[in-house]
Amino acid sequence: MTSDRTGEGNLRRVVAAVLADDTAERREAALLELTAADLEAVMHARFETAGAALARGLGASPGAAVGAVYFTAADAADAADRGEAVILVRNETTPADVHGMMVAAGLLTTRGGLVSHAALVARGWGTPAVVGAEAIVIDGRTFAVGDVVVSEGDVISIDGSSGEVTLGERGTASTGLPEEFFTALGWADEVRRDRLAVRANADTAADAAKARELGADGIGLCRTEHMFLSPDRLPIMRAMILARTPEDERAALAELGDVQEVDFAAILAAMDGLPVTVRLLDPPLHEFLPAVLDLEMKRAADGLSPEEQRELDAAREWAEHNPMIGTRGVRLAVLKPGLYAMQVRALLAAARSVRADGGHPIVEIMVPLTVSRPELALVRSWVAAEVAELSLSQVDQADITIGTMIETPRAALRAGELAHDADFFSFGTNDLTQLTFGFSRDDVERRMMPAYLEHGLLASNPFDTIDTDGVGELVREGTRRGRATKPELRVGVCGEHGGDPASIRLFLDAGLDSVSCSPYRVPVARLAAAQAVIERQNGPG
Ligand code: PEP
Ligand code: MG
């Protein structure tokens, strides 16, 4: 029997035992007996048959996937159009790969860790993914592991839980969600709902609907950049970046605003009556441009069109040595102030139209990467100007709040100051971990992390489970300092740790109001939050 089947059996047995003699105490005992693995066993397709692993990476997004390998997003998209099941194989993915990732049955990367782009996107969509499978060497349209060569179109199987990659097709079994799943989570909600809300990180109306189905209490992080990456949106974003005159920039921004308003309205409608935290644009601009190297190679091979030459110039201009600590987040907004104003305008207009249709949108506008109060105050003034411009009624305004992510050690230390201009905080523990340790989230999980874990230099991967003594201390202290200024300050977390059971315990103890994680982790987070509440009330005090 596989462990997945054991998980399903556990779930059925534990719930049935309570139903035979249902009391509040027995429900709580049952919740403590269940594990994340029990829930995950019924949520994702699994392999029925064993296979000899060709390679191993990190299981970054659970589930079993079988498909033909393709090595570029464009080839993956073409194969999916022909009806093929596809496994997209890349060294690592970037936002430019999103259209191929979207259609893939599974993702396999040779580099990167649990918070790499591929891992984050896959978990958000519930797509099985194995990342950092270092033994795999990609060469054009083939990959090799030792002597074994796998070519484009060959079928492989990947297990996003164990990280195993197998040659050929392994039989899968997908399970419908059993009644016991909903029963147990209903019990969990009764215990934790007033103590710790569980929201989802969702960027589209489809994600929002999925999150709601899986029991999310709202959206804790809508990463708006994903709205600009689809093939129909990217050219408008590039037109904004390449604009030579303020008029051209304004025109591109207006066009972006129109598409974004439609997206926001759909998300707010899908989450009607529940809070939606929309994060203003965060990534550095070069992520929306083709890679410098690709354009240089094309120039050498076939030459560039004038448009491509301008893209190359812009890509060079925006390239940075350390983009993750460069011109991104609110810093980018300071350089291109029209950007946030456009996003806020689109969001407010969307909220207004949802309300006009009889809905009740609850909007939280969130500023990324803030490090000081003046930065936050500046963005707040832009939002206030847009609110005034749209002449929103008092009723509409009551449902619009403004807050900041706490993603840098400085922001956590200066939380008392930031709280003056924030209605809420959300700890971005992916960046906060990266910046507290000085561990590049895109690089260290590949080589350094396994060695550190092996030598016992770290108890666990801090990108997976929150580092209690360092990053956890900043979360506790940031919350305390923020609330010292503003006792009613709402505080949440929206890094990947929001879906990790051990981290959820720390967030509850730190006094957070909510956690937010990928939609497919919401059930596990609901269970873990209930367990943390029960353990705390049973604990020594
Ligand atoms: C974070 O840094 O924790 C976060 C949620 O933002 P992102 O992962 O998009 O940088
Ligand atoms: Mg971040």
PDB file of C-alpha atoms in Angstrom, residues 157-294:
ATOM      1  CA  SER A 157       6.504  10.899 -15.333  1.00  0.00           C
ATOM      2  CA  ILE A 158       7.151  13.338 -12.509  1.00  0.00           C
ATOM      3  CA  ASP A 159       6.071  13.081  -8.891  1.00  0.00           C
ATOM      4  CA  GLY A 160       5.688  16.533  -7.374  1.00  0.00           C
ATOM      5  CA  SER A 161       5.559  15.103  -3.848  1.00  0.00           C
ATOM      6  CA  SER A 162       8.660  12.897  -3.827  1.00  0.00           C
ATOM      7  CA  GLY A 163      10.592  14.803  -6.495  1.00  0.00           C
ATOM      8  CA  GLU A 164      11.087  11.634  -8.584  1.00  0.00           C
ATOM      9  CA  VAL A 165      11.472  11.790 -12.344  1.00  0.00           C
ATOM     10  CA  THR A 166      10.843   8.525 -14.188  1.00  0.00           C
ATOM     11  CA  LEU A 167      11.274   7.592 -17.818  1.00  0.00           C
ATOM     12  CA  GLY A 168       8.037   6.504 -19.547  1.00  0.00           C
ATOM     13  CA  GLU A 169       4.469   6.507 -18.373  1.00  0.00           C
ATOM     14  CA  ARG A 170       3.495   5.546 -14.854  1.00  0.00           C
ATOM     15  CA  GLY A 171      -0.178   4.822 -14.258  1.00  0.00           C
ATOM     16  CA  THR A 172      -1.976   7.542 -12.292  1.00  0.00           C
ATOM     17  CA  ALA A 173      -5.087   7.445 -10.170  1.00  0.00           C
ATOM     18  CA  SER A 174      -6.914  10.630  -9.409  1.00  0.00           C
ATOM     19  CA  THR A 175      -9.223  10.672  -6.465  1.00  0.00           C
ATOM     20  CA  GLY A 176     -12.346  12.767  -6.036  1.00  0.00           C
ATOM     21  CA  LEU A 177     -12.469  14.562  -2.701  1.00  0.00           C
ATOM     22  CA  PRO A 178     -14.214  12.326  -0.138  1.00  0.00           C
ATOM     23  CA  GLU A 179     -16.942  13.650   2.162  1.00  0.00           C
ATOM     24  CA  GLU A 180     -14.608  13.212   5.149  1.00  0.00           C
ATOM     25  CA  PHE A 181     -12.292  15.876   3.721  1.00  0.00           C
ATOM     26  CA  PHE A 182     -15.018  18.521   3.972  1.00  0.00           C
ATOM     27  CA  THR A 183     -16.251  17.263   7.341  1.00  0.00           C
ATOM     28  CA  ALA A 184     -12.819  17.465   8.966  1.00  0.00           C
ATOM     29  CA  LEU A 185     -12.108  20.895   7.493  1.00  0.00           C
ATOM     30  CA  GLY A 186     -15.493  22.150   8.683  1.00  0.00           C
ATOM     31  CA  TRP A 187     -14.445  21.152  12.215  1.00  0.00           C
ATOM     32  CA  ALA A 188     -11.107  22.880  11.714  1.00  0.00           C
ATOM     33  CA  ASP A 189     -12.830  26.106  10.641  1.00  0.00           C
ATOM     34  CA  GLU A 190     -15.008  26.144  13.759  1.00  0.00           C
ATOM     35  CA  VAL A 191     -11.885  26.050  15.882  1.00  0.00           C
ATOM     36  CA  ARG A 192      -9.669  28.528  14.032  1.00  0.00           C
ATOM     37  CA  ARG A 193     -11.857  30.962  12.089  1.00  0.00           C
ATOM     38  CA  ASP A 194     -12.035  33.650  14.805  1.00  0.00           C
ATOM     39  CA  ARG A 195      -8.339  33.291  15.592  1.00  0.00           C
ATOM     40  CA  LEU A 196      -6.511  32.941  12.297  1.00  0.00           C
ATOM     41  CA  ALA A 197      -8.023  33.541   8.869  1.00  0.00           C
ATOM     42  CA  VAL A 198      -6.674  31.505   5.958  1.00  0.00           C
ATOM     43  CA  ARG A 199      -6.548  33.405   2.719  1.00  0.00           C
ATOM     44  CA  ALA A 200      -5.166  32.477  -0.675  1.00  0.00           C
ATOM     45  CA  ASN A 201      -2.547  33.923  -2.981  1.00  0.00           C
ATOM     46  CA  ALA A 202      -4.535  34.215  -6.207  1.00  0.00           C
ATOM     47  CA  ASP A 203      -3.910  36.296  -9.313  1.00  0.00           C
ATOM     48  CA  THR A 204      -6.869  35.479 -11.552  1.00  0.00           C
ATOM     49  CA  ALA A 205     -10.619  35.019 -11.219  1.00  0.00           C
ATOM     50  CA  ALA A 206     -10.149  31.273 -11.845  1.00  0.00           C
ATOM     51  CA  ASP A 207      -7.596  31.062  -8.998  1.00  0.00           C
ATOM     52  CA  ALA A 208      -9.926  33.084  -6.796  1.00  0.00           C
ATOM     53  CA  ALA A 209     -12.842  30.736  -7.522  1.00  0.00           C
ATOM     54  CA  LYS A 210     -10.624  27.711  -6.829  1.00  0.00           C
ATOM     55  CA  ALA A 211      -9.433  29.294  -3.573  1.00  0.00           C
ATOM     56  CA  ARG A 212     -13.008  29.923  -2.478  1.00  0.00           C
ATOM     57  CA  GLU A 213     -13.928  26.323  -3.289  1.00  0.00           C
ATOM     58  CA  LEU A 214     -11.021  25.171  -1.109  1.00  0.00           C
ATOM     59  CA  GLY A 215     -12.283  27.287   1.787  1.00  0.00           C
ATOM     60  CA  ALA A 216     -10.207  30.479   1.601  1.00  0.00           C
ATOM     61  CA  ASP A 217     -11.418  33.429   3.690  1.00  0.00           C
ATOM     62  CA  GLY A 218     -10.307  35.922   1.041  1.00  0.00           C
ATOM     63  CA  ILE A 219      -7.236  36.767  -1.039  1.00  0.00           C
ATOM     64  CA  GLY A 220      -4.130  37.718   0.932  1.00  0.00           C
ATOM     65  CA  LEU A 221      -1.973  38.390  -2.121  1.00  0.00           C
ATOM     66  CA  CYS A 222      -2.922  39.129  -5.710  1.00  0.00           C
ATOM     67  CA  ARG A 223       0.356  39.536  -7.602  1.00  0.00           C
ATOM     68  CA  THR A 224      -0.699  41.996 -10.298  1.00  0.00           C
ATOM     69  CA  GLU A 225       2.351  41.437 -12.488  1.00  0.00           C
ATOM     70  CA  HIS A 226       0.861  38.155 -13.668  1.00  0.00           C
ATOM     71  CA  MET A 227      -1.885  40.141 -15.382  1.00  0.00           C
ATOM     72  CA  PHE A 228       0.718  41.705 -17.668  1.00  0.00           C
ATOM     73  CA  LEU A 229       2.486  38.572 -18.764  1.00  0.00           C
ATOM     74  CA  SER A 230      -0.023  36.833 -21.030  1.00  0.00           C
ATOM     75  CA  PRO A 231       0.815  37.082 -24.733  1.00  0.00           C
ATOM     76  CA  ASP A 232      -1.936  39.669 -25.350  1.00  0.00           C
ATOM     77  CA  ARG A 233      -0.810  41.913 -22.450  1.00  0.00           C
ATOM     78  CA  LEU A 234       2.951  41.746 -22.709  1.00  0.00           C
ATOM     79  CA  PRO A 235       3.184  43.967 -25.830  1.00  0.00           C
ATOM     80  CA  ILE A 236       1.281  46.756 -24.036  1.00  0.00           C
ATOM     81  CA  MET A 237       3.582  46.479 -21.032  1.00  0.00           C
ATOM     82  CA  ARG A 238       6.570  46.631 -23.347  1.00  0.00           C
ATOM     83  CA  ALA A 239       5.106  49.657 -25.124  1.00  0.00           C
ATOM     84  CA  MET A 240       4.943  51.369 -21.724  1.00  0.00           C
ATOM     85  CA  ILE A 241       8.571  50.517 -20.968  1.00  0.00           C
ATOM     86  CA  LEU A 242       9.776  51.548 -24.433  1.00  0.00           C
ATOM     87  CA  ALA A 243       7.735  54.777 -24.560  1.00  0.00           C
ATOM     88  CA  ARG A 244       9.874  57.678 -25.743  1.00  0.00           C
ATOM     89  CA  THR A 245       7.547  60.497 -24.714  1.00  0.00           C
ATOM     90  CA  PRO A 246       5.322  61.062 -21.689  1.00  0.00           C
ATOM     91  CA  GLU A 247       2.312  60.959 -24.056  1.00  0.00           C
ATOM     92  CA  ASP A 248       3.264  57.487 -25.352  1.00  0.00           C
ATOM     93  CA  GLU A 249       3.792  56.291 -21.788  1.00  0.00           C
ATOM     94  CA  ARG A 250       0.419  57.654 -20.705  1.00  0.00           C
ATOM     95  CA  ALA A 251      -1.313  55.997 -23.656  1.00  0.00           C
ATOM     96  CA  ALA A 252       0.246  52.604 -22.865  1.00  0.00           C
ATOM     97  CA  LEU A 253      -0.628  52.996 -19.192  1.00  0.00           C
ATOM     98  CA  ALA A 254      -4.229  53.817 -20.079  1.00  0.00           C
ATOM     99  CA  GLU A 255      -4.410  50.665 -22.189  1.00  0.00           C
ATOM    100  CA  LEU A 256      -2.942  48.598 -19.350  1.00  0.00           C
ATOM    101  CA  GLY A 257      -5.455  50.166 -16.978  1.00  0.00           C
ATOM    102  CA  ASP A 258      -8.359  49.082 -19.157  1.00  0.00           C
ATOM    103  CA  VAL A 259      -7.296  45.422 -19.220  1.00  0.00           C
ATOM    104  CA  GLN A 260      -6.415  45.451 -15.558  1.00  0.00           C
ATOM    105  CA  GLU A 261      -9.831  46.851 -14.626  1.00  0.00           C
ATOM    106  CA  VAL A 262     -11.517  43.888 -16.305  1.00  0.00           C
ATOM    107  CA  ASP A 263      -9.243  41.445 -14.443  1.00  0.00           C
ATOM    108  CA  PHE A 264      -9.798  43.161 -11.094  1.00  0.00           C
ATOM    109  CA  ALA A 265     -13.563  43.190 -11.541  1.00  0.00           C
ATOM    110  CA  ALA A 266     -13.570  39.431 -12.227  1.00  0.00           C
ATOM    111  CA  ILE A 267     -11.424  38.714  -9.151  1.00  0.00           C
ATOM    112  CA  LEU A 268     -13.493  40.947  -6.876  1.00  0.00           C
ATOM    113  CA  ALA A 269     -16.688  39.324  -8.152  1.00  0.00           C
ATOM    114  CA  ALA A 270     -15.275  35.828  -7.547  1.00  0.00           C
ATOM    115  CA  MET A 271     -14.360  36.835  -3.965  1.00  0.00           C
ATOM    116  CA  ASP A 272     -17.497  38.888  -3.399  1.00  0.00           C
ATOM    117  CA  GLY A 273     -17.958  39.787   0.262  1.00  0.00           C
ATOM    118  CA  LEU A 274     -14.464  38.621   1.224  1.00  0.00           C
ATOM    119  CA  PRO A 275     -11.319  40.792   1.430  1.00  0.00           C
ATOM    120  CA  VAL A 276      -8.994  40.945  -1.574  1.00  0.00           C
ATOM    121  CA  THR A 277      -5.446  42.240  -1.057  1.00  0.00           C
ATOM    122  CA  VAL A 278      -4.095  43.571  -4.319  1.00  0.00           C
ATOM    123  CA  ARG A 279      -0.366  44.135  -4.424  1.00  0.00           C
ATOM    124  CA  LEU A 280       0.789  46.953  -6.661  1.00  0.00           C
ATOM    125  CA  LEU A 281       3.442  46.027  -9.226  1.00  0.00           C
ATOM    126  CA  ASP A 282       6.538  44.447  -7.702  1.00  0.00           C
ATOM    127  CA  PRO A 283       9.037  42.904 -10.158  1.00  0.00           C
ATOM    128  CA  PRO A 284      11.837  44.757 -11.891  1.00  0.00           C
ATOM    129  CA  LEU A 285      10.913  45.926 -15.376  1.00  0.00           C
ATOM    130  CA  HIS A 286      13.448  43.789 -17.218  1.00  0.00           C
ATOM    131  CA  GLU A 287      11.299  40.765 -16.358  1.00  0.00           C
ATOM    132  CA  PHE A 288       8.845  42.042 -18.952  1.00  0.00           C
ATOM    133  CA  LEU A 289      11.518  42.327 -21.633  1.00  0.00           C
ATOM    134  CA  PRO A 290      13.233  39.588 -23.649  1.00  0.00           C
ATOM    135  CA  ALA A 291      16.565  38.419 -22.215  1.00  0.00           C
ATOM    136  CA  VAL A 292      19.568  40.492 -23.349  1.00  0.00           C
ATOM    137  CA  LEU A 293      21.429  37.315 -24.317  1.00  0.00           C
ATOM    138  CA  ASP A 294      18.558  36.045 -26.501  1.00  0.00           C
TER     139      ASP A 294
END
